[in-house]
GROMACS .gro file of C-alpha atoms in nm:
model
  447
    1UNK     CA    1   4.140   7.438  -1.561
    2UNK     CA    2   4.175   7.165  -1.820
    3UNK     CA    3   3.880   6.942  -1.912
    4UNK     CA    4   4.035   6.634  -1.752
    5UNK     CA    5   4.067   6.820  -1.422
    6UNK     CA    6   3.694   6.893  -1.425
    7UNK     CA    7   3.616   6.527  -1.478
    8UNK     CA    8   3.775   6.455  -1.141
    9UNK     CA    9   3.536   6.682  -0.954
   10UNK     CA   10   3.208   6.542  -1.090
   11UNK     CA   11   3.225   6.199  -0.925
   12UNK     CA   12   3.376   6.346  -0.610
   13UNK     CA   13   3.050   6.467  -0.460
   14UNK     CA   14   2.889   6.127  -0.514
   15UNK     CA   15   3.187   5.951  -0.362
   16UNK     CA   16   3.181   6.168  -0.053
   17UNK     CA   17   2.808   6.128   0.002
   18UNK     CA   18   2.829   5.753  -0.051
   19UNK     CA   19   3.119   5.703   0.185
   20UNK     CA   20   2.986   5.905   0.480
   21UNK     CA   21   2.826   5.651   0.714
   22UNK     CA   22   2.669   5.699   1.051
   23UNK     CA   23   2.828   5.497   1.327
   24UNK     CA   24   2.790   5.489   1.703
   25UNK     CA   25   3.069   5.387   1.939
   26UNK     CA   26   2.939   5.224   2.255
   27UNK     CA   27   3.015   5.438   2.560
   28UNK     CA   28   3.198   5.157   2.738
   29UNK     CA   29   3.470   5.156   2.479
   30UNK     CA   30   3.773   5.374   2.536
   31UNK     CA   31   3.954   5.447   2.212
   32UNK     CA   32   4.325   5.508   2.235
   33UNK     CA   33   4.420   5.865   2.153
   34UNK     CA   34   4.701   5.841   1.902
   35UNK     CA   35   4.837   6.066   1.631
   36UNK     CA   36   5.017   5.918   1.332
   37UNK     CA   37   5.279   6.101   1.133
   38UNK     CA   38   5.203   6.013   0.774
   39UNK     CA   39   5.475   6.089   0.516
   40UNK     CA   40   5.370   6.239   0.184
   41UNK     CA   41   5.632   6.257  -0.089
   42UNK     CA   42   5.579   6.482  -0.392
   43UNK     CA   43   5.785   6.460  -0.712
   44UNK     CA   44   5.773   6.747  -0.964
   45UNK     CA   45   5.816   6.645  -1.326
   46UNK     CA   46   6.156   6.707  -1.485
   47UNK     CA   47   6.027   6.904  -1.783
   48UNK     CA   48   6.031   7.270  -1.878
   49UNK     CA   49   5.818   7.501  -1.657
   50UNK     CA   50   5.698   7.207  -1.446
   51UNK     CA   51   5.791   7.376  -1.117
   52UNK     CA   52   5.593   7.629  -0.916
   53UNK     CA   53   5.635   7.851  -0.613
   54UNK     CA   54   5.261   7.843  -0.543
   55UNK     CA   55   5.112   7.694  -0.225
   56UNK     CA   56   5.074   7.316  -0.254
   57UNK     CA   57   4.869   7.146   0.016
   58UNK     CA   58   4.774   6.792   0.108
   59UNK     CA   59   4.435   6.698   0.251
   60UNK     CA   60   4.370   6.364   0.417
   61UNK     CA   61   4.010   6.268   0.484
   62UNK     CA   62   3.891   6.017   0.741
   63UNK     CA   63   3.560   5.836   0.765
   64UNK     CA   64   3.476   6.071   1.052
   65UNK     CA   65   3.505   6.385   0.838
   66UNK     CA   66   3.220   6.557   0.657
   67UNK     CA   67   3.256   6.783   0.359
   68UNK     CA   68   3.047   7.067   0.227
   69UNK     CA   69   3.034   7.248  -0.106
   70UNK     CA   70   3.195   7.592  -0.075
   71UNK     CA   71   2.999   7.821  -0.309
   72UNK     CA   72   3.264   8.092  -0.287
   73UNK     CA   73   3.549   7.863  -0.382
   74UNK     CA   74   3.328   7.645  -0.603
   75UNK     CA   75   3.465   7.323  -0.458
   76UNK     CA   76   3.411   7.066  -0.184
   77UNK     CA   77   3.589   7.152   0.139
   78UNK     CA   78   3.632   6.969   0.472
   79UNK     CA   79   3.427   7.087   0.767
   80UNK     CA   80   3.743   7.050   0.974
   81UNK     CA   81   3.972   7.286   0.786
   82UNK     CA   82   4.265   7.208   1.015
   83UNK     CA   83   4.312   6.861   0.863
   84UNK     CA   84   4.553   6.967   0.593
   85UNK     CA   85   4.923   7.032   0.572
   86UNK     CA   86   5.130   7.270   0.363
   87UNK     CA   87   5.363   7.083   0.129
   88UNK     CA   88   5.611   7.368   0.128
   89UNK     CA   89   5.892   7.463   0.360
   90UNK     CA   90   6.019   7.739   0.132
   91UNK     CA   91   5.919   7.920  -0.185
   92UNK     CA   92   6.124   7.689  -0.405
   93UNK     CA   93   6.008   7.349  -0.278
   94UNK     CA   94   5.848   7.243  -0.604
   95UNK     CA   95   6.102   7.334  -0.866
   96UNK     CA   96   6.160   7.126  -1.177
   97UNK     CA   97   6.268   6.771  -1.081
   98UNK     CA   98   6.233   6.829  -0.703
   99UNK     CA   99   6.131   6.538  -0.480
  100UNK     CA  100   6.049   6.620  -0.117
  101UNK     CA  101   5.880   6.445   0.176
  102UNK     CA  102   5.646   6.614   0.424
  103UNK     CA  103   5.473   6.477   0.734
  104UNK     CA  104   5.104   6.497   0.806
  105UNK     CA  105   4.958   6.454   1.157
  106UNK     CA  106   4.658   6.224   1.126
  107UNK     CA  107   4.446   6.190   1.445
  108UNK     CA  108   4.275   5.861   1.355
  109UNK     CA  109   4.383   5.502   1.310
  110UNK     CA  110   4.510   5.432   0.957
  111UNK     CA  111   4.207   5.225   0.849
  112UNK     CA  112   4.005   5.544   0.896
  113UNK     CA  113   4.192   5.703   0.606
  114UNK     CA  114   3.931   5.741   0.333
  115UNK     CA  115   4.083   5.963   0.067
  116UNK     CA  116   4.356   6.213  -0.005
  117UNK     CA  117   4.412   6.516  -0.226
  118UNK     CA  118   4.710   6.715  -0.340
  119UNK     CA  119   4.571   7.064  -0.386
  120UNK     CA  120   4.701   7.371  -0.571
  121UNK     CA  121   4.645   7.664  -0.335
  122UNK     CA  122   4.746   7.937  -0.580
  123UNK     CA  123   4.977   8.234  -0.533
  124UNK     CA  124   5.333   8.274  -0.655
  125UNK     CA  125   5.471   8.396  -0.984
  126UNK     CA  126   5.496   8.058  -1.156
  127UNK     CA  127   5.144   7.928  -1.104
  128UNK     CA  128   5.121   7.618  -1.321
  129UNK     CA  129   5.261   7.297  -1.172
  130UNK     CA  130   5.321   6.954  -1.325
  131UNK     CA  131   5.358   6.680  -1.059
  132UNK     CA  132   5.506   6.349  -1.174
  133UNK     CA  133   5.385   6.144  -0.879
  134UNK     CA  134   5.306   6.161  -0.510
  135UNK     CA  135   5.340   5.889  -0.251
  136UNK     CA  136   5.170   5.835   0.084
  137UNK     CA  137   5.303   5.617   0.364
  138UNK     CA  138   5.033   5.431   0.557
  139UNK     CA  139   5.143   5.355   0.916
  140UNK     CA  140   5.121   5.033   1.112
  141UNK     CA  141   5.032   5.018   1.481
  142UNK     CA  142   5.354   4.847   1.583
  143UNK     CA  143   5.563   5.085   1.376
  144UNK     CA  144   5.673   5.086   1.015
  145UNK     CA  145   5.495   5.194   0.699
  146UNK     CA  146   5.371   5.060   0.372
  147UNK     CA  147   5.340   5.288   0.074
  148UNK     CA  148   5.092   5.377  -0.196
  149UNK     CA  149   5.242   5.564  -0.492
  150UNK     CA  150   5.017   5.764  -0.724
  151UNK     CA  151   5.160   5.846  -1.066
  152UNK     CA  152   5.020   6.084  -1.320
  153UNK     CA  153   4.884   5.801  -1.536
  154UNK     CA  154   4.667   5.696  -1.243
  155UNK     CA  155   4.496   6.024  -1.173
  156UNK     CA  156   4.449   6.182  -1.517
  157UNK     CA  157   4.442   6.035  -1.866
  158UNK     CA  158   4.719   6.219  -2.047
  159UNK     CA  159   5.049   6.405  -2.010
  160UNK     CA  160   4.914   6.739  -2.127
  161UNK     CA  161   4.624   6.722  -1.882
  162UNK     CA  162   4.839   6.689  -1.570
  163UNK     CA  163   4.907   7.059  -1.518
  164UNK     CA  164   4.753   7.196  -1.199
  165UNK     CA  165   4.649   7.557  -1.138
  166UNK     CA  166   4.486   7.738  -0.846
  167UNK     CA  167   4.197   7.534  -0.708
  168UNK     CA  168   4.290   7.217  -0.897
  169UNK     CA  169   4.358   6.899  -0.706
  170UNK     CA  170   4.447   6.537  -0.752
  171UNK     CA  171   4.207   6.301  -0.574
  172UNK     CA  172   4.274   5.946  -0.460
  173UNK     CA  173   4.031   5.709  -0.289
  174UNK     CA  174   4.233   5.520  -0.028
  175UNK     CA  175   3.973   5.290   0.132
  176UNK     CA  176   4.071   5.000  -0.091
  177UNK     CA  177   4.427   5.033   0.040
  178UNK     CA  178   4.355   5.111   0.405
  179UNK     CA  179   4.068   4.877   0.495
  180UNK     CA  180   4.158   4.618   0.756
  181UNK     CA  181   4.208   4.259   0.643
  182UNK     CA  182   4.152   4.068   0.965
  183UNK     CA  183   4.327   3.733   0.986
  184UNK     CA  184   4.215   3.625   1.335
  185UNK     CA  185   3.881   3.624   1.513
  186UNK     CA  186   3.820   3.871   1.797
  187UNK     CA  187   3.836   3.603   2.063
  188UNK     CA  188   4.050   3.341   1.893
  189UNK     CA  189   4.239   3.306   2.221
  190UNK     CA  190   3.917   3.179   2.381
  191UNK     CA  191   3.885   2.873   2.160
  192UNK     CA  192   3.963   2.640   2.449
  193UNK     CA  193   3.647   2.763   2.613
  194UNK     CA  194   3.529   2.870   2.953
  195UNK     CA  195   3.540   2.637   3.251
  196UNK     CA  196   3.323   2.666   3.556
  197UNK     CA  197   3.199   2.428   3.821
  198UNK     CA  198   2.972   2.391   4.119
  199UNK     CA  199   3.189   2.425   4.429
  200UNK     CA  200   2.903   2.401   4.678
  201UNK     CA  201   2.527   2.424   4.683
  202UNK     CA  202   2.501   2.800   4.638
  203UNK     CA  203   2.835   2.915   4.503
  204UNK     CA  204   2.956   2.879   4.148
  205UNK     CA  205   3.315   2.926   4.048
  206UNK     CA  206   3.411   3.051   3.706
  207UNK     CA  207   3.727   3.217   3.584
  208UNK     CA  208   3.659   3.546   3.758
  209UNK     CA  209   3.467   3.487   4.077
  210UNK     CA  210   3.095   3.450   4.030
  211UNK     CA  211   3.118   3.568   3.671
  212UNK     CA  212   3.331   3.425   3.399
  213UNK     CA  213   3.574   3.590   3.166
  214UNK     CA  214   3.802   3.470   2.891
  215UNK     CA  215   3.980   3.153   2.991
  216UNK     CA  216   4.358   3.195   3.005
  217UNK     CA  217   4.347   3.456   2.733
  218UNK     CA  218   4.497   3.785   2.644
  219UNK     CA  219   4.231   4.057   2.610
  220UNK     CA  220   4.007   4.037   2.308
  221UNK     CA  221   4.223   4.106   2.007
  222UNK     CA  222   4.248   4.081   1.631
  223UNK     CA  223   4.538   4.063   1.388
  224UNK     CA  224   4.544   4.244   1.056
  225UNK     CA  225   4.797   4.417   0.832
  226UNK     CA  226   4.843   4.691   1.092
  227UNK     CA  227   4.937   4.460   1.379
  228UNK     CA  228   4.773   4.280   1.672
  229UNK     CA  229   4.551   4.490   1.895
  230UNK     CA  230   4.227   4.511   2.088
  231UNK     CA  231   3.969   4.650   1.843
  232UNK     CA  232   3.770   4.805   2.126
  233UNK     CA  233   4.062   5.034   2.205
  234UNK     CA  234   4.075   5.161   1.849
  235UNK     CA  235   3.867   5.352   1.598
  236UNK     CA  236   3.565   5.181   1.442
  237UNK     CA  237   3.524   4.909   1.707
  238UNK     CA  238   3.284   4.625   1.623
  239UNK     CA  239   2.970   4.536   1.810
  240UNK     CA  240   2.857   4.180   1.888
  241UNK     CA  241   2.529   4.168   1.702
  242UNK     CA  242   2.437   3.802   1.713
  243UNK     CA  243   2.456   3.507   1.949
  244UNK     CA  244   2.379   3.148   1.855
  245UNK     CA  245   2.379   2.838   2.073
  246UNK     CA  246   2.441   2.494   1.927
  247UNK     CA  247   2.145   2.268   1.867
  248UNK     CA  248   2.215   2.051   2.172
  249UNK     CA  249   2.079   2.330   2.387
  250UNK     CA  250   1.709   2.400   2.434
  251UNK     CA  251   1.557   2.675   2.226
  252UNK     CA  252   1.407   2.976   2.396
  253UNK     CA  253   1.662   2.998   2.676
  254UNK     CA  254   1.787   3.353   2.717
  255UNK     CA  255   2.105   3.465   2.886
  256UNK     CA  256   2.271   3.799   2.936
  257UNK     CA  257   2.619   3.866   2.802
  258UNK     CA  258   2.811   4.175   2.899
  259UNK     CA  259   3.114   4.293   2.713
  260UNK     CA  260   3.373   4.550   2.808
  261UNK     CA  261   3.694   4.654   2.639
  262UNK     CA  262   3.879   4.337   2.732
  263UNK     CA  263   3.653   4.040   2.800
  264UNK     CA  264   3.305   3.906   2.850
  265UNK     CA  265   3.099   3.842   3.158
  266UNK     CA  266   2.796   3.619   3.177
  267UNK     CA  267   2.495   3.615   3.407
  268UNK     CA  268   2.343   3.405   3.548
  269UNK     CA  269   2.612   3.140   3.574
  270UNK     CA  270   2.401   2.908   3.786
  271UNK     CA  271   2.121   2.905   3.528
  272UNK     CA  272   2.358   2.785   3.260
  273UNK     CA  273   2.506   2.525   3.494
  274UNK     CA  274   2.161   2.396   3.593
  275UNK     CA  275   2.046   2.374   3.232
  276UNK     CA  276   2.359   2.190   3.122
  277UNK     CA  277   2.323   1.956   3.419
  278UNK     CA  278   1.959   1.893   3.335
  279UNK     CA  279   2.051   1.807   2.977
  280UNK     CA  280   2.362   1.615   3.088
  281UNK     CA  281   2.592   1.832   2.872
  282UNK     CA  282   2.964   1.848   2.937
  283UNK     CA  283   2.991   2.149   2.712
  284UNK     CA  284   2.804   2.354   2.458
  285UNK     CA  285   2.915   2.607   2.200
  286UNK     CA  286   2.814   2.969   2.175
  287UNK     CA  287   2.884   3.148   1.847
  288UNK     CA  288   2.946   3.520   1.879
  289UNK     CA  289   2.919   3.718   1.559
  290UNK     CA  290   3.094   4.053   1.536
  291UNK     CA  291   3.004   4.309   1.275
  292UNK     CA  292   3.287   4.546   1.192
  293UNK     CA  293   3.207   4.856   0.991
  294UNK     CA  294   3.236   4.784   0.621
  295UNK     CA  295   3.375   5.130   0.555
  296UNK     CA  296   3.699   5.038   0.730
  297UNK     CA  297   3.712   4.657   0.723
  298UNK     CA  298   3.702   4.392   0.452
  299UNK     CA  299   3.515   4.070   0.536
  300UNK     CA  300   3.354   4.267   0.816
  301UNK     CA  301   3.156   3.982   0.972
  302UNK     CA  302   3.367   3.774   1.209
  303UNK     CA  303   3.246   3.473   1.406
  304UNK     CA  304   3.404   3.332   1.720
  305UNK     CA  305   3.301   2.996   1.860
  306UNK     CA  306   3.340   2.965   2.235
  307UNK     CA  307   3.292   2.641   2.425
  308UNK     CA  308   3.140   2.652   2.772
  309UNK     CA  309   3.245   2.349   2.970
  310UNK     CA  310   3.140   2.212   3.302
  311UNK     CA  311   3.434   2.065   3.491
  312UNK     CA  312   3.323   1.705   3.488
  313UNK     CA  313   3.472   1.358   3.499
  314UNK     CA  314   3.330   1.015   3.431
  315UNK     CA  315   3.375   0.660   3.546
  316UNK     CA  316   3.456   0.469   3.229
  317UNK     CA  317   3.522   0.107   3.129
  318UNK     CA  318   3.374  -0.042   3.444
  319UNK     CA  319   3.467  -0.406   3.505
  320UNK     CA  320   3.361  -0.641   3.782
  321UNK     CA  321   3.529  -0.943   3.942
  322UNK     CA  322   3.479  -1.153   4.252
  323UNK     CA  323   3.684  -1.396   4.460
  324UNK     CA  324   3.617  -1.652   4.732
  325UNK     CA  325   3.752  -1.627   5.085
  326UNK     CA  326   3.790  -1.935   5.305
  327UNK     CA  327   3.696  -1.860   5.665
  328UNK     CA  328   3.869  -2.043   5.947
  329UNK     CA  329   3.676  -2.097   6.271
  330UNK     CA  330   3.823  -2.229   6.595
  331UNK     CA  331   3.642  -2.510   6.778
  332UNK     CA  332   3.665  -2.607   7.143
  333UNK     CA  333   4.001  -2.739   7.249
  334UNK     CA  334   4.188  -2.520   7.005
  335UNK     CA  335   4.122  -2.745   6.708
  336UNK     CA  336   4.086  -2.553   6.381
  337UNK     CA  337   3.803  -2.651   6.152
  338UNK     CA  338   3.787  -2.523   5.793
  339UNK     CA  339   3.449  -2.443   5.647
  340UNK     CA  340   3.378  -2.377   5.281
  341UNK     CA  341   3.184  -2.069   5.374
  342UNK     CA  342   3.220  -1.860   5.063
  343UNK     CA  343   3.243  -1.493   5.146
  344UNK     CA  344   3.239  -1.344   4.803
  345UNK     CA  345   3.441  -1.028   4.759
  346UNK     CA  346   3.314  -0.813   4.473
  347UNK     CA  347   3.553  -0.564   4.317
  348UNK     CA  348   3.445  -0.305   4.057
  349UNK     CA  349   3.718  -0.114   3.875
  350UNK     CA  350   3.658   0.210   3.684
  351UNK     CA  351   3.886   0.441   3.486
  352UNK     CA  352   3.853   0.815   3.535
  353UNK     CA  353   3.817   1.030   3.224
  354UNK     CA  354   3.747   1.402   3.200
  355UNK     CA  355   3.639   1.659   2.943
  356UNK     CA  356   3.907   1.928   2.972
  357UNK     CA  357   4.241   1.750   2.967
  358UNK     CA  358   4.295   1.741   3.343
  359UNK     CA  359   4.531   1.485   3.498
  360UNK     CA  360   4.322   1.173   3.559
  361UNK     CA  361   4.549   1.046   3.836
  362UNK     CA  362   4.505   1.374   4.021
  363UNK     CA  363   4.131   1.344   3.979
  364UNK     CA  364   4.142   0.990   4.116
  365UNK     CA  365   4.350   1.096   4.416
  366UNK     CA  366   4.099   1.371   4.494
  367UNK     CA  367   3.797   1.149   4.440
  368UNK     CA  368   3.539   1.140   4.721
  369UNK     CA  369   3.205   0.962   4.719
  370UNK     CA  370   2.988   0.706   4.894
  371UNK     CA  371   2.917   0.382   4.709
  372UNK     CA  372   2.697   0.081   4.763
  373UNK     CA  373   2.589  -0.237   4.586
  374UNK     CA  374   2.215  -0.287   4.529
  375UNK     CA  375   1.991  -0.567   4.410
  376UNK     CA  376   1.832  -0.550   4.071
  377UNK     CA  377   1.827  -0.304   3.787
  378UNK     CA  378   1.722   0.008   3.975
  379UNK     CA  379   1.897   0.283   4.173
  380UNK     CA  380   1.667   0.244   4.473
  381UNK     CA  381   1.692  -0.132   4.508
  382UNK     CA  382   1.764  -0.311   4.833
  383UNK     CA  383   2.120  -0.255   4.945
  384UNK     CA  384   2.340  -0.561   4.953
  385UNK     CA  385   2.644  -0.393   5.105
  386UNK     CA  386   2.845  -0.074   5.124
  387UNK     CA  387   3.158  -0.048   4.912
  388UNK     CA  388   3.499   0.075   5.016
  389UNK     CA  389   3.687   0.303   4.776
  390UNK     CA  390   4.055   0.276   4.689
  391UNK     CA  391   4.269   0.424   4.413
  392UNK     CA  392   4.529   0.290   4.176
  393UNK     CA  393   4.675   0.553   3.946
  394UNK     CA  394   4.384   0.688   3.745
  395UNK     CA  395   4.158   0.402   3.852
  396UNK     CA  396   3.890   0.396   4.119
  397UNK     CA  397   3.828   0.057   4.284
  398UNK     CA  398   3.503  -0.020   4.470
  399UNK     CA  399   3.528  -0.324   4.700
  400UNK     CA  400   3.260  -0.495   4.909
  401UNK     CA  401   3.175  -0.829   5.071
  402UNK     CA  402   2.850  -1.004   4.988
  403UNK     CA  403   2.690  -1.101   5.321
  404UNK     CA  404   2.522  -1.431   5.401
  405UNK     CA  405   2.152  -1.369   5.460
  406UNK     CA  406   1.809  -1.502   5.375
  407UNK     CA  407   1.724  -1.327   5.050
  408UNK     CA  408   1.806  -1.397   4.690
  409UNK     CA  409   1.872  -1.143   4.417
  410UNK     CA  410   1.823  -1.265   4.063
  411UNK     CA  411   1.800  -0.946   3.853
  412UNK     CA  412   2.161  -0.844   3.848
  413UNK     CA  413   2.341  -0.598   4.072
  414UNK     CA  414   2.362  -0.221   4.064
  415UNK     CA  415   2.649   0.009   4.159
  416UNK     CA  416   2.526   0.332   4.317
  417UNK     CA  417   2.771   0.622   4.356
  418UNK     CA  418   2.655   0.929   4.546
  419UNK     CA  419   2.802   1.275   4.613
  420UNK     CA  420   3.096   1.203   4.385
  421UNK     CA  421   3.340   1.490   4.334
  422UNK     CA  422   3.704   1.547   4.269
  423UNK     CA  423   3.759   1.890   4.422
  424UNK     CA  424   3.579   2.124   4.183
  425UNK     CA  425   3.510   1.855   3.921
  426UNK     CA  426   3.170   1.689   3.935
  427UNK     CA  427   3.082   1.337   3.828
  428UNK     CA  428   2.875   1.381   3.512
  429UNK     CA  429   2.646   1.158   3.317
  430UNK     CA  430   2.496   0.850   3.480
  431UNK     CA  431   2.762   0.731   3.726
  432UNK     CA  432   2.563   0.423   3.825
  433UNK     CA  433   2.611   0.094   3.650
  434UNK     CA  434   2.383  -0.208   3.618
  435UNK     CA  435   2.560  -0.541   3.581
  436UNK     CA  436   2.288  -0.756   3.427
  437UNK     CA  437   2.510  -1.059   3.376
  438UNK     CA  438   2.603  -1.078   3.743
  439UNK     CA  439   2.356  -1.242   3.981
  440UNK     CA  440   2.415  -1.287   4.350
  441UNK     CA  441   2.268  -1.551   4.577
  442UNK     CA  442   2.307  -1.407   4.924
  443UNK     CA  443   2.211  -1.729   5.098
  444UNK     CA  444   2.497  -1.923   4.945
  445UNK     CA  445   2.682  -1.626   4.798
  446UNK     CA  446   2.812  -1.693   4.451
  447UNK     CA  447   2.810  -1.502   4.125
   0.00000   0.00000   0.00000
């Protein structure tokens, strides 16, 4: 064995120890069983005596493999000795100038490929072998390959030192070439958020019954150089290790998130609804942080921001107007007398807006509520009159008649809207409105 060949073996033990990491796959995750056929091409140099009829083997090592030092063979060997392939189909496969391709069955996903060796197994009459290069094809999930070519200048420092004999091998660390480069977050399809609403007093409706899942999304997935896939169906799945809630939400509130291979569930839904209602929040943002294993993934920390939204609408841009109605009374003898008795009709117009892009006209058409007009700047003031509700496109119109009675209101008027819903959308915020500039004299009703 040449000196340069020995230099390869010294750092090998340190590399193997450093790269072996302990990982635990959560039992809920079902990893797809898939075998990849990895092509390995070997080119023998076109120089005198370069060829050999010895056994030439290829070893591929995954992050799941362990190695031990074989005292008999004086080299590191895989604990799983079946993970190698013979790079020979006949005794003359590696003659001078030959270039042949062989296929290796690799039982892990390609980002699990840690390192590779081309190994001289010995035997044969012509024992020395001079390889010019070897090439490995790294598969993609959706099909196709990309290649890494290793030439003699990459694995040993000089032409004369490239001869291999029994027990010699060429080593290549592949992690730098096989690590995933994720270009999308695990739940990027959830960016629109999760919608849920109070449908009645005791029943909450999310996207999947009384729990919620991803809103209109494909299962949790990532995209990298290998394709688009669900990482929980593949080797080295991540684990959500951190959850943050935006600063609009109260600290110290704890919720339970459950994750399976495809989506999330959340309990208790009602607690989140009640807290958001208490704080008058249309939505809040949860940040999920995934930690992929650094051994198989570059930029291994991925963050997904998911908005949780109550289905709410608001009454916006309220305006008020009034008009006078002349009342005709009939006197004895059929003579009509006209009185300037001013029945004041008050009309309050509001535009419907919502927080999730729903059709505002549809919300208006489905609007139900009871409404009344009160005296003064308070929601429990004396009622002046009930208000009828009509609709015009995306507008809600509240209409009432100010009666003629003995009291006087001088602190403005107050619109009170109760039990307002539009199917499963709930009126959010403060739906009531105080009109401080509008006074009503109910004895001689004028604004």
